[in-house]
mmCIF file of C-alpha atoms in Angstrom:
data_model
loop_
_atom_site.group_PDB
_atom_site.id
_atom_site.type_symbol
_atom_site.label_atom_id
_atom_site.label_comp_id
_atom_site.label_asym_id
_atom_site.label_seq_id
_atom_site.Cartn_x
_atom_site.Cartn_y
_atom_site.Cartn_z
ATOM 1 C CA MET Z 662 0.000 0.000 0.000
ATOM 2 C CA THR Z 663 1.500 3.303 -1.003
ATOM 3 C CA HIS Z 664 1.269 6.511 0.930
ATOM 4 C CA ARG Z 665 -1.175 7.862 -1.707
ATOM 5 C CA GLN Z 666 -3.593 4.916 -1.335
ATOM 6 C CA SER Z 667 -3.639 5.324 2.429
ATOM 7 C CA TYR Z 668 -4.369 9.025 2.052
ATOM 8 C CA ASP Z 669 -7.203 8.332 -0.432
ATOM 9 C CA ASP Z 670 -8.785 5.783 1.923
ATOM 10 C CA HIS Z 671 -8.609 8.329 4.721
ATOM 11 C CA VAL Z 672 -10.314 10.962 2.537
ATOM 12 C CA ASP Z 673 -13.142 8.530 1.662
ATOM 13 C CA ILE Z 674 -13.742 7.741 5.320
ATOM 14 C CA ASP Z 675 -13.667 11.411 6.177
ATOM 15 C CA ALA Z 676 -16.168 12.165 3.402
ATOM 16 C CA TRP Z 677 -18.804 9.748 4.658
ATOM 17 C CA VAL Z 678 -18.239 10.852 8.241
ATOM 18 C CA TRP Z 679 -18.636 14.489 7.180
ATOM 19 C CA TRP Z 680 -21.912 13.650 5.438
ATOM 20 C CA LEU Z 681 -23.134 11.965 8.642
ATOM 21 C CA ILE Z 682 -22.190 15.059 10.603
ATOM 22 C CA VAL Z 683 -24.122 17.206 8.111
ATOM 23 C CA ALA Z 684 -27.133 14.873 8.420
ATOM 24 C CA ALA Z 685 -27.036 15.097 12.222
ATOM 25 C CA GLY Z 686 -26.542 18.849 12.002
ATOM 26 C CA LEU Z 687 -29.699 19.125 9.916
ATOM 27 C CA GLY Z 688 -31.611 16.585 11.989
ATOM 28 C CA ILE Z 689 -31.191 18.395 15.304
ATOM 29 C CA PRO Z 690 -32.828 21.664 14.152
ATOM 30 C CA LEU Z 691 -35.552 19.541 12.492
ATOM 31 C CA VAL Z 692 -36.537 18.199 15.899
ATOM 32 C CA LEU Z 693 -36.368 21.622 17.528
ATOM 33 C CA THR Z 694 -38.187 23.608 14.825
ATOM 34 C CA ALA Z 695 -40.456 20.991 13.219
ATOM 35 C CA MET Z 696 -39.372 22.124 9.748
ATOM 36 C CA PRO Z 697 -39.698 19.074 7.478
ATOM 37 C CA GLU Z 698 -37.424 20.631 4.865
ATOM 38 C CA LEU Z 699 -34.434 20.149 7.179
ATOM 39 C CA GLY Z 700 -35.287 16.473 7.475
ATOM 40 C CA MET Z 701 -35.311 16.158 3.697
ATOM 41 C CA PHE Z 702 -31.837 17.670 3.488
ATOM 42 C CA ALA Z 703 -30.708 15.342 6.303
ATOM 43 C CA VAL Z 704 -31.918 12.315 4.308
ATOM 44 C CA GLY Z 705 -30.058 13.670 1.272
ATOM 45 C CA ALA Z 706 -26.894 13.910 3.382
ATOM 46 C CA LEU Z 707 -27.369 10.325 4.587
ATOM 47 C CA ALA Z 708 -27.688 9.176 0.958
ATOM 48 C CA ALA Z 709 -24.497 11.071 0.065
ATOM 49 C CA SER Z 710 -22.787 9.402 3.038
ATOM 50 C CA VAL Z 711 -23.671 5.979 1.614
ATOM 51 C CA VAL Z 712 -22.267 6.988 -1.782
ATOM 52 C CA ALA Z 713 -19.067 8.183 -0.103
ATOM 53 C CA ALA Z 714 -18.781 4.972 1.942
ATOM 54 C CA LEU Z 715 -19.134 2.948 -1.273
ATOM 55 C CA GLY Z 716 -16.267 4.885 -2.832
ATOM 56 C CA GLY Z 717 -18.170 7.415 -4.920
ATOM 57 C CA GLY Z 718 -16.368 10.616 -5.730
ATOM 58 C CA ILE Z 719 -17.282 14.061 -4.466
ATOM 59 C CA VAL Z 720 -19.251 14.841 -7.643
ATOM 60 C CA ALA Z 721 -21.393 11.717 -7.183
ATOM 61 C CA GLN Z 722 -21.865 12.534 -3.498
ATOM 62 C CA VAL Z 723 -23.045 16.069 -4.206
ATOM 63 C CA LEU Z 724 -25.318 14.921 -7.050
ATOM 64 C CA VAL Z 725 -26.923 12.292 -4.812
ATOM 65 C CA PHE Z 726 -27.333 14.831 -1.987
ATOM 66 C CA VAL Z 727 -28.980 17.357 -4.295
ATOM 67 C CA GLY Z 728 -31.056 14.753 -6.159
ATOM 68 C CA VAL Z 729 -32.452 13.069 -3.047
ATOM 69 C CA SER Z 730 -33.087 16.392 -1.298
ATOM 70 C CA VAL Z 731 -34.893 17.926 -4.276
ATOM 71 C CA ALA Z 732 -36.930 14.751 -4.892
ATOM 72 C CA LEU Z 733 -38.065 14.724 -1.275
ATOM 73 C CA LEU Z 734 -38.895 18.426 -1.384
ATOM 74 C CA VAL Z 735 -41.007 17.936 -4.507
ATOM 75 C CA VAL Z 736 -42.854 14.877 -3.194
ATOM 76 C CA VAL Z 737 -43.002 15.233 0.595
ATOM 77 C CA ARG Z 738 -43.232 18.989 1.089
ATOM 78 C CA PRO Z 739 -46.765 19.379 -0.358
ATOM 79 C CA ILE Z 740 -47.952 16.475 1.783
ATOM 80 C CA ALA Z 741 -46.383 18.012 4.877
ATOM 81 C CA ALA Z 742 -47.924 21.396 4.066
ATOM 82 C CA ARG Z 743 -51.402 19.846 3.804
ATOM 83 C CA HIS Z 744 -50.839 17.993 7.054
ATOM 84 C CA ARG Z 745 -49.758 21.172 8.837
ATOM 85 C CA ALA Z 746 -52.820 22.977 7.505
ATOM 86 C CA GLY Z 747 -55.028 20.188 8.816
ATOM 87 C CA GLN Z 748 -56.188 19.207 5.335
ATOM 88 C CA THR Z 749 -55.429 15.510 5.348
ATOM 89 C CA GLY Z 750 -57.943 14.847 2.554
ATOM 90 C CA HIS Z 751 -60.017 12.547 4.767
ATOM 91 C CA ALA Z 752 -63.045 14.591 5.729
ATOM 92 C CA SER Z 753 -65.530 12.903 8.017
ATOM 93 C CA GLY Z 754 -68.976 13.564 9.409
ATOM 94 C CA ILE Z 755 -70.568 16.793 8.273
ATOM 95 C CA ASP Z 756 -67.361 17.963 6.587
ATOM 96 C CA ALA Z 757 -67.525 14.940 4.268
ATOM 97 C CA LEU Z 758 -70.924 16.113 2.980
ATOM 98 C CA LYS Z 759 -69.789 19.594 2.010
ATOM 99 C CA GLY Z 760 -69.091 19.831 -1.688
ATOM 100 C CA ARG Z 761 -71.164 16.751 -2.554
ATOM 101 C CA GLN Z 762 -73.988 16.753 -5.048
ATOM 102 C CA ALA Z 763 -77.577 16.018 -4.091
ATOM 103 C CA VAL Z 764 -80.910 15.583 -5.886
ATOM 104 C CA VAL Z 765 -83.859 17.809 -5.032
ATOM 105 C CA LEU Z 766 -86.856 15.744 -3.857
ATOM 106 C CA GLU Z 767 -89.169 18.613 -2.851
ATOM 107 C CA ARG Z 768 -88.823 22.186 -4.089
ATOM 108 C CA VAL Z 769 -85.897 23.931 -2.325
ATOM 109 C CA SER Z 770 -85.925 27.670 -1.630
ATOM 110 C CA ALA Z 771 -84.601 29.902 1.134
ATOM 111 C CA ALA Z 772 -87.621 28.777 3.183
ATOM 112 C CA GLY Z 773 -86.752 25.077 2.923
ATOM 113 C CA GLY Z 774 -87.223 21.871 0.976
ATOM 114 C CA ARG Z 775 -85.907 18.302 0.802
ATOM 115 C CA ILE Z 776 -82.948 16.698 -0.963
ATOM 116 C CA LYS Z 777 -81.430 13.245 -1.220
ATOM 117 C CA LEU Z 778 -77.818 13.466 -0.035
ATOM 118 C CA ALA Z 779 -75.519 10.453 0.359
ATOM 119 C CA GLY Z 780 -78.490 8.106 0.231
ATOM 120 C CA GLU Z 781 -80.448 9.950 2.939
ATOM 121 C CA VAL Z 782 -83.253 12.506 2.857
ATOM 122 C CA TRP Z 783 -82.174 15.877 4.250
ATOM 123 C CA SER Z 784 -83.907 19.162 4.926
ATOM 124 C CA ALA Z 785 -82.398 21.801 2.702
ATOM 125 C CA ARG Z 786 -82.492 25.498 1.941
ATOM 126 C CA SER Z 787 -80.924 27.507 -0.841
ATOM 127 C CA LEU Z 788 -77.847 29.631 -0.170
ATOM 128 C CA ASP Z 789 -79.202 32.437 -2.352
ATOM 129 C CA GLU Z 790 -82.536 33.670 -0.970
ATOM 130 C CA GLU Z 791 -83.819 34.310 -4.499
ATOM 131 C CA GLN Z 792 -82.859 30.895 -5.913
ATOM 132 C CA VAL Z 793 -85.401 28.057 -6.166
ATOM 133 C CA TYR Z 794 -84.580 24.465 -7.167
ATOM 134 C CA GLU Z 795 -87.251 22.167 -8.561
ATOM 135 C CA PRO Z 796 -87.541 18.393 -7.922
ATOM 136 C CA GLY Z 797 -85.053 16.380 -9.953
ATOM 137 C CA SER Z 798 -82.500 19.215 -10.038
ATOM 138 C CA GLN Z 799 -78.882 18.590 -9.068
ATOM 139 C CA VAL Z 800 -77.549 20.871 -6.333
ATOM 140 C CA ASP Z 801 -74.219 21.254 -4.570
ATOM 141 C CA VAL Z 802 -74.050 21.178 -0.785
ATOM 142 C CA VAL Z 803 -72.045 24.191 0.384
ATOM 143 C CA ASP Z 804 -72.659 23.919 4.126
ATOM 144 C CA ILE Z 805 -74.537 22.031 6.794
ATOM 145 C CA ASP Z 806 -76.469 24.231 9.231
ATOM 146 C CA GLY Z 807 -77.649 21.994 12.057
ATOM 147 C CA ALA Z 808 -79.723 19.301 10.318
ATOM 148 C CA THR Z 809 -80.246 21.403 7.175
ATOM 149 C CA ALA Z 810 -78.112 21.277 4.055
ATOM 150 C CA VAL Z 811 -77.405 24.643 2.489
ATOM 151 C CA VAL Z 812 -77.322 24.186 -1.286
ATOM 152 C CA MET Z 813 -76.648 26.026 -4.513
#
C-alpha cells in the first residue's frame, strides 16, 4: 500500500463521516423547529454518506445529496404542508358532505325543501334567498347548518 492509497482511503472515510455530521446537524434543528425541509436535506446527506462509503467521488456525493433532497422536497413537502394545515384529505362527518352533489326531492328555496344526499333525505335550503330548485334538479351542498343542508 502506497502513501497515496492510504491518504485516499482516509479521505473517503472522512467524506462519509462528514456527510453523517451534516445529516445530524440538519436533523437536530428539524426536531427543535419541526421544519420538514431540514429532514429532507438530512436524508439527502445520509444518501451522500452511503455513496461516499461505497467509494463514490465528491461529484457523485453532491449529485446524490442534491437529487435526493430535491426529490423529497417535490414529493413530501406538499404532503407536509397539507398535514400542517389540517387538510389531510379525509373529511368525516358533516365535513364529508360539504361539496357533494344532491338531488332535489321537494322544491328547495330559502324557506326550505328536501334533498337526497348520500343516500339519505335531508332538509335543505338555498344559499341564495332568491334561488329556487325544482324536484329532480342537481344541487351542490355548500354547508350544513344543524340538520339542514345549504345548497346552490
